[in-house]
Short mmCIF file of C-alpha atoms and ligand atoms in Angstrom, two decimals:
data_model
loop_
_atom_site.label_atom_id
_atom_site.label_comp_id
_atom_site.label_asym_id
_atom_site.label_seq_id
_atom_site.Cartn_x
_atom_site.Cartn_y
_atom_site.Cartn_z
CA MET A 1 20.78 8.82 -26.17
CA ARG A 2 18.17 6.62 -28.82
CA VAL A 3 14.11 6.28 -27.77
CA VAL A 4 12.46 2.76 -28.99
CA THR A 5 9.73 0.66 -28.97
CA SER A 6 10.55 -2.71 -30.00
CA GLU A 7 12.85 -5.31 -28.90
CA ARG A 8 14.28 -5.95 -32.55
CA GLU A 9 15.66 -2.09 -32.03
CA LEU A 10 17.42 -3.38 -28.79
CA ARG A 11 19.49 -5.57 -30.70
CA GLY A 12 23.07 -4.56 -29.68
CA LEU A 13 22.31 -3.13 -26.40
CA GLY A 14 22.36 -6.39 -24.87
CA GLY A 15 24.29 -6.83 -21.83
CA CYS A 16 23.54 -3.22 -20.57
CA VAL A 17 22.96 -1.66 -17.27
CA CYS A 18 19.55 -0.97 -17.14
CA VAL A 19 17.04 0.93 -15.07
CA PRO A 20 13.60 -0.75 -14.47
CA THR A 21 11.02 2.20 -14.53
CA MET A 22 7.00 3.05 -14.89
CA GLY A 23 8.71 6.46 -15.92
CA ALA A 24 7.28 9.75 -14.14
CA LEU A 25 10.92 10.36 -14.36
CA HIS A 26 12.41 12.62 -11.23
CA ALA A 27 16.10 13.16 -9.54
CA GLY A 28 15.93 9.59 -7.91
CA HIS A 29 15.93 8.20 -10.55
CA ALA A 30 18.67 10.24 -12.27
CA SER A 31 20.56 8.58 -9.54
CA LEU A 32 19.65 5.26 -10.50
CA VAL A 33 20.60 6.11 -13.91
CA ARG A 34 24.28 7.97 -12.95
CA ALA A 35 24.36 5.10 -11.24
CA ALA A 36 23.80 2.54 -13.66
CA ARG A 37 26.68 4.89 -15.73
CA ALA A 38 28.74 4.23 -13.43
CA ALA A 39 28.39 0.56 -12.61
CA ALA A 40 28.71 -0.03 -17.13
CA GLY A 41 31.64 2.01 -17.01
CA ALA A 42 32.71 3.13 -20.76
CA ALA A 43 32.16 -0.57 -22.41
CA ALA A 44 29.02 -1.53 -21.69
CA PRO A 45 25.42 0.43 -22.72
CA VAL A 46 23.13 2.24 -20.17
CA VAL A 47 18.86 0.93 -21.24
CA VAL A 48 16.08 2.46 -18.70
CA THR A 49 12.90 1.14 -19.48
CA VAL A 50 10.23 2.58 -19.49
CA PHE A 51 6.75 1.29 -19.05
CA VAL A 52 3.90 1.63 -17.38
CA ASN A 53 2.90 -2.35 -16.20
CA PRO A 54 -0.93 -2.75 -16.11
CA THR A 55 -0.71 -6.38 -14.59
CA GLN A 56 0.86 -5.03 -11.68
CA PHE A 57 -2.29 -2.21 -10.37
CA ASN A 58 -4.98 -3.71 -8.09
CA ASP A 59 -6.60 -0.89 -8.98
CA ALA A 60 -7.50 0.64 -12.46
CA ALA A 61 -8.14 4.27 -10.72
CA ASP A 62 -5.11 4.17 -9.47
CA LEU A 63 -3.37 2.36 -13.98
CA ALA A 64 -5.92 5.20 -15.47
CA ARG A 65 -3.37 8.38 -13.05
CA TYR A 66 -1.08 7.40 -13.51
CA PRO A 67 1.40 9.47 -14.89
CA ARG A 68 2.90 9.50 -18.93
CA THR A 69 5.10 11.44 -19.63
CA LEU A 70 7.36 9.93 -22.32
CA GLU A 71 9.49 13.00 -23.50
CA ALA A 72 10.82 14.66 -20.28
CA ASP A 73 11.46 10.70 -18.79
CA ALA A 74 13.96 10.67 -22.41
CA ALA A 75 15.32 14.25 -21.88
CA LEU A 76 16.34 12.96 -17.81
CA CYS A 77 17.43 10.20 -19.56
CA HIS A 78 20.40 11.43 -22.16
CA GLN A 79 20.88 13.79 -19.21
CA SER A 80 21.98 11.19 -16.60
CA GLY A 81 23.59 9.22 -18.98
CA ALA A 82 21.91 7.02 -20.26
CA ASP A 83 22.20 5.19 -24.27
CA ALA A 84 18.61 4.08 -25.12
CA VAL A 85 14.94 4.47 -23.73
CA PHE A 86 13.29 0.99 -23.91
CA ALA A 87 9.07 2.30 -23.64
CA PRO A 88 7.65 -0.99 -25.74
CA PRO A 89 3.78 -1.05 -25.33
CA VAL A 90 2.05 -2.90 -23.29
CA GLY A 91 1.49 -5.88 -27.02
CA GLU A 92 5.66 -5.25 -27.34
CA VAL A 93 5.65 -7.21 -23.98
CA TYR A 94 2.96 -8.97 -23.41
CA PRO A 95 2.12 -9.90 -27.38
CA HIS A 96 -1.65 -11.13 -27.92
CA GLY A 97 -2.16 -14.91 -27.84
CA ARG A 98 1.19 -15.68 -25.79
CA VAL A 99 1.55 -16.33 -22.52
CA VAL A 100 3.81 -14.48 -20.43
CA ARG A 101 4.80 -16.54 -17.99
CA VAL A 102 4.41 -15.31 -13.72
CA PRO A 103 7.69 -16.20 -12.26
CA ALA A 104 7.00 -18.29 -8.57
CA LEU A 105 6.83 -15.30 -5.99
CA PRO A 106 9.93 -15.62 -3.18
CA ALA A 107 8.63 -15.58 -0.14
CA VAL A 108 9.47 -12.40 0.97
CA ALA A 109 7.10 -11.23 -1.23
CA THR A 110 3.74 -12.43 1.18
CA GLU A 111 5.95 -11.90 4.16
CA PRO A 112 1.89 -11.06 6.61
CA GLY A 113 1.43 -7.45 7.99
CA LEU A 114 3.58 -5.98 4.24
CA GLU A 115 2.41 -4.80 0.20
CA ASP A 116 0.43 -8.36 -0.10
CA ARG A 117 -1.59 -7.94 3.08
CA TRP A 118 -2.33 -4.47 1.17
CA ARG A 119 -2.14 -4.69 -2.63
CA PRO A 120 -2.87 -8.63 -3.01
CA GLY A 121 -0.94 -9.50 -6.58
CA HIS A 122 1.67 -6.78 -6.50
CA PHE A 123 4.52 -8.14 -6.19
CA ALA A 124 3.40 -11.11 -8.84
CA GLY A 125 3.16 -8.46 -11.58
CA VAL A 126 5.91 -7.09 -10.74
CA CYS A 127 8.23 -10.37 -10.40
CA GLN A 128 6.53 -11.13 -14.37
CA VAL A 129 7.61 -7.86 -15.84
CA VAL A 130 11.29 -7.49 -14.53
CA ALA A 131 11.25 -11.33 -15.58
CA ARG A 132 10.05 -10.04 -19.11
CA LEU A 133 11.94 -6.93 -19.69
CA PHE A 134 15.39 -9.12 -18.34
CA GLU A 135 13.96 -11.30 -21.22
CA MET A 136 13.45 -8.72 -24.14
CA VAL A 137 16.62 -6.76 -22.97
CA SER A 138 19.31 -9.05 -21.95
CA PRO A 139 20.79 -6.82 -19.35
CA ALA A 140 24.10 -7.60 -17.77
CA ALA A 141 22.89 -5.85 -14.43
CA ALA A 142 19.88 -3.58 -13.36
CA VAL A 143 19.42 -1.05 -10.32
CA PHE A 144 16.62 -1.02 -8.27
CA GLY A 145 15.46 1.79 -6.19
CA GLN A 146 16.14 0.68 -1.83
CA LYS A 147 13.03 3.33 -1.58
CA ASP A 148 10.97 0.34 -2.38
CA TRP A 149 12.96 -2.18 0.44
CA GLN A 150 10.58 -5.48 -0.10
CA GLN A 151 10.32 -4.82 -4.27
CA LEU A 152 14.07 -4.59 -3.94
CA GLN A 153 14.11 -8.47 -1.84
CA VAL A 154 11.89 -9.89 -3.73
CA ILE A 155 13.16 -9.23 -7.48
CA ARG A 156 16.80 -9.79 -5.83
CA ALA A 157 15.38 -12.86 -4.63
CA MET A 158 13.22 -13.94 -7.68
CA THR A 159 15.81 -13.50 -9.99
CA ALA A 160 18.02 -16.17 -7.76
CA GLN A 161 15.57 -18.59 -8.11
CA GLU A 162 14.78 -18.08 -11.37
CA ARG A 163 18.45 -17.54 -12.55
CA LEU A 164 17.73 -15.07 -14.98
CA GLY A 165 22.21 -14.21 -14.28
CA VAL A 166 21.11 -10.37 -13.47
CA GLU A 167 23.11 -8.62 -11.15
CA ILE A 168 20.61 -6.70 -9.33
CA ILE A 169 22.70 -3.25 -8.32
CA PRO A 170 20.59 -0.73 -4.94
CA GLY A 171 19.89 2.20 -5.57
CA GLU A 172 20.18 5.12 -3.01
CA THR A 173 16.86 7.32 -1.99
CA VAL A 174 16.81 10.20 -3.16
CA ARG A 175 15.23 12.74 -0.24
CA GLU A 176 13.32 16.43 -0.79
CA HIS A 177 16.05 19.29 1.76
CA ASP A 178 12.43 18.23 4.54
CA GLY A 179 13.60 14.74 4.25
CA LEU A 180 10.06 13.23 1.60
CA ALA A 181 11.40 10.59 -0.32
CA MET A 182 11.49 11.01 -3.56
CA SER A 183 7.80 8.96 -5.60
CA SER A 184 6.61 10.13 -8.59
CA ARG A 185 3.16 10.28 -6.68
CA ASN A 186 4.31 13.00 -4.72
CA ARG A 187 2.87 14.94 -7.81
CA PHE A 188 -1.08 14.32 -6.59
CA LEU A 189 -0.05 15.18 -2.70
CA SER A 190 -2.62 18.18 -1.89
CA ALA A 191 -0.77 21.89 -1.00
CA ALA A 192 -2.52 21.02 2.09
CA ASP A 193 -0.76 17.88 2.76
CA ARG A 194 2.80 18.10 1.67
CA ALA A 195 3.93 19.30 5.32
CA PRO A 196 2.62 16.57 6.85
CA ALA A 197 3.71 14.10 4.27
CA THR A 198 6.99 14.27 5.89
CA ALA A 199 6.10 12.46 9.17
CA LEU A 200 7.79 9.16 7.47
CA SER A 201 10.90 10.49 7.53
CA ARG A 202 10.38 11.32 9.71
CA ALA A 203 9.14 8.08 11.61
CA LEU A 204 11.95 6.47 10.18
CA ALA A 205 14.64 8.67 12.58
CA VAL A 206 12.69 8.51 15.84
CA ALA A 207 12.76 4.99 15.09
CA ALA A 208 16.14 4.42 14.35
CA GLN A 209 17.08 5.91 18.15
CA GLU A 210 15.02 2.78 19.51
CA ARG A 211 16.89 -0.30 20.08
CA ASP A 212 13.28 -2.19 21.19
CA ALA A 213 11.22 -2.85 18.12
CA CYS A 214 7.46 -2.74 19.65
CA GLY A 215 9.32 0.36 21.12
CA ALA A 216 9.52 1.59 17.40
CA GLU A 217 7.13 0.61 15.90
CA LYS A 218 4.74 2.24 18.95
CA LEU A 219 6.17 5.73 18.09
CA MET A 220 5.89 5.15 14.17
CA LEU A 221 2.22 4.81 14.41
CA ASP A 222 2.12 8.14 17.42
CA THR A 223 4.13 10.03 14.98
CA LEU A 224 2.29 9.01 11.90
CA ARG A 225 -1.43 9.31 12.62
CA SER A 226 -0.81 12.50 14.45
CA ALA A 227 0.41 14.31 11.12
CA GLY A 228 -2.97 13.15 10.17
CA HIS A 229 -1.91 9.41 7.78
CA ARG A 230 -4.27 6.71 8.23
CA VAL A 231 -1.57 3.99 8.56
CA GLU A 232 -1.22 0.32 6.21
CA TYR A 233 2.15 -0.74 8.33
CA ALA A 234 4.02 0.75 10.27
CA VAL A 235 6.62 -1.97 11.04
CA VAL A 236 10.69 -2.87 12.76
CA ARG A 237 11.37 -6.64 10.36
CA GLN A 238 14.86 -8.18 9.24
CA ALA A 239 16.80 -6.81 6.65
CA GLU A 240 16.91 -9.42 4.45
CA THR A 241 13.72 -11.47 4.68
CA LEU A 242 12.24 -9.53 6.49
CA GLY A 243 9.86 -11.58 8.87
CA PRO A 244 10.50 -10.88 11.98
CA ILE A 245 13.38 -9.70 14.51
CA THR A 246 14.45 -12.91 16.43
CA ARG A 247 18.10 -12.36 17.25
CA ALA A 248 19.73 -9.25 19.34
CA GLY A 249 22.13 -9.46 15.96
CA ASP A 250 19.42 -9.33 13.26
CA ARG A 251 20.13 -6.84 10.45
CA GLY A 252 17.27 -4.62 10.81
CA ARG A 253 15.06 -2.52 8.17
CA ALA A 254 11.65 -0.09 9.82
CA LEU A 255 9.26 0.18 7.06
CA ILE A 256 6.35 2.45 6.70
CA ALA A 257 3.19 2.38 4.43
CA THR A 258 0.29 5.02 4.75
CA ARG A 259 -2.31 7.28 3.06
CA LEU A 260 -2.84 10.36 2.77
CA GLY A 261 -5.62 11.84 1.37
CA ASP A 262 -5.79 9.47 -1.94
CA VAL A 263 -2.35 9.08 -2.28
CA ARG A 264 -0.11 5.96 -0.89
CA LEU A 265 3.02 6.81 0.56
CA ILE A 266 6.28 4.83 1.76
CA ASP A 267 9.36 4.82 2.75
CA ASN A 268 12.05 2.83 4.77
CA ALA A 269 14.88 2.91 6.42
CA ALA A 270 17.81 0.64 8.05
CA TRP A 271 17.09 -0.23 12.18
O1 PAF B 1 9.30 0.04 -9.55
C1 PAF B 1 9.41 0.73 -10.46
O2 PAF B 1 8.39 1.33 -11.06
C2 PAF B 1 8.46 -1.23 -11.23
O3 PAF B 1 7.85 -1.32 -10.05
C3 PAF B 1 9.10 -1.79 -11.58
C4 PAF B 1 10.39 -2.11 -11.03
C5 PAF B 1 9.62 -0.26 -12.95
C6 PAF B 1 8.22 -2.68 -12.39
O4 PAF B 1 6.85 -2.28 -13.48
#
């Protein structure tokens, strides 16, 4: 497996299955790389991108403390079946003097009450870097985790809207033994906050038992607040558009974002 840092070194890897990441990889990412390997078969290469994208952070402190662990990331990618890691410096993705276009934001990015309310501008940065990485890597398909459910819908919509010709493959969420969804940010949880962090998966499980959307939202709020979370949202929405549930037959998704100490946690599940 190769680690490359420039667009030039990607020659010959076009038509690959790509796994875009910001590094600090864990078992959840390993599962995405294995899904990419399965989708690629023997013929196409698997390329993992590792790039901490500055344009999607709206908090400079969050960007500064984002873990950078390239050597361990490359080892995990190798073990999970990747052919190459593309870890470009900022200047390769955003060359000085070149305007890197921000694709038009699909409506699902700005659904009221979700990520845009709490991280304004975040999805503009995500769409910009994903479109740019696709331009550099030229993948046939790309795998994105379902843990970032709204991001997955935004990228699907943006890829279709911009006619980027990349198939978007959803990857499973991997959980710790006690239900906590794996995330690069879990390492920042204090010892005291580790057990209360499981309230997200518990809240989603409780919501799944309640047939009324408002009732499910109240149950999630109660579960999260009683475990000491500051809740940003705990809602049930239509699974693809993320608009409100309007019909009994709508496919639903329960989505949560909270803060525990100074760590932001998100999770979601089918509803
Ligand atoms: O989910 C992530 O890690 C990032 O948002 C992504 C998709 C790699 C873009 O920087």
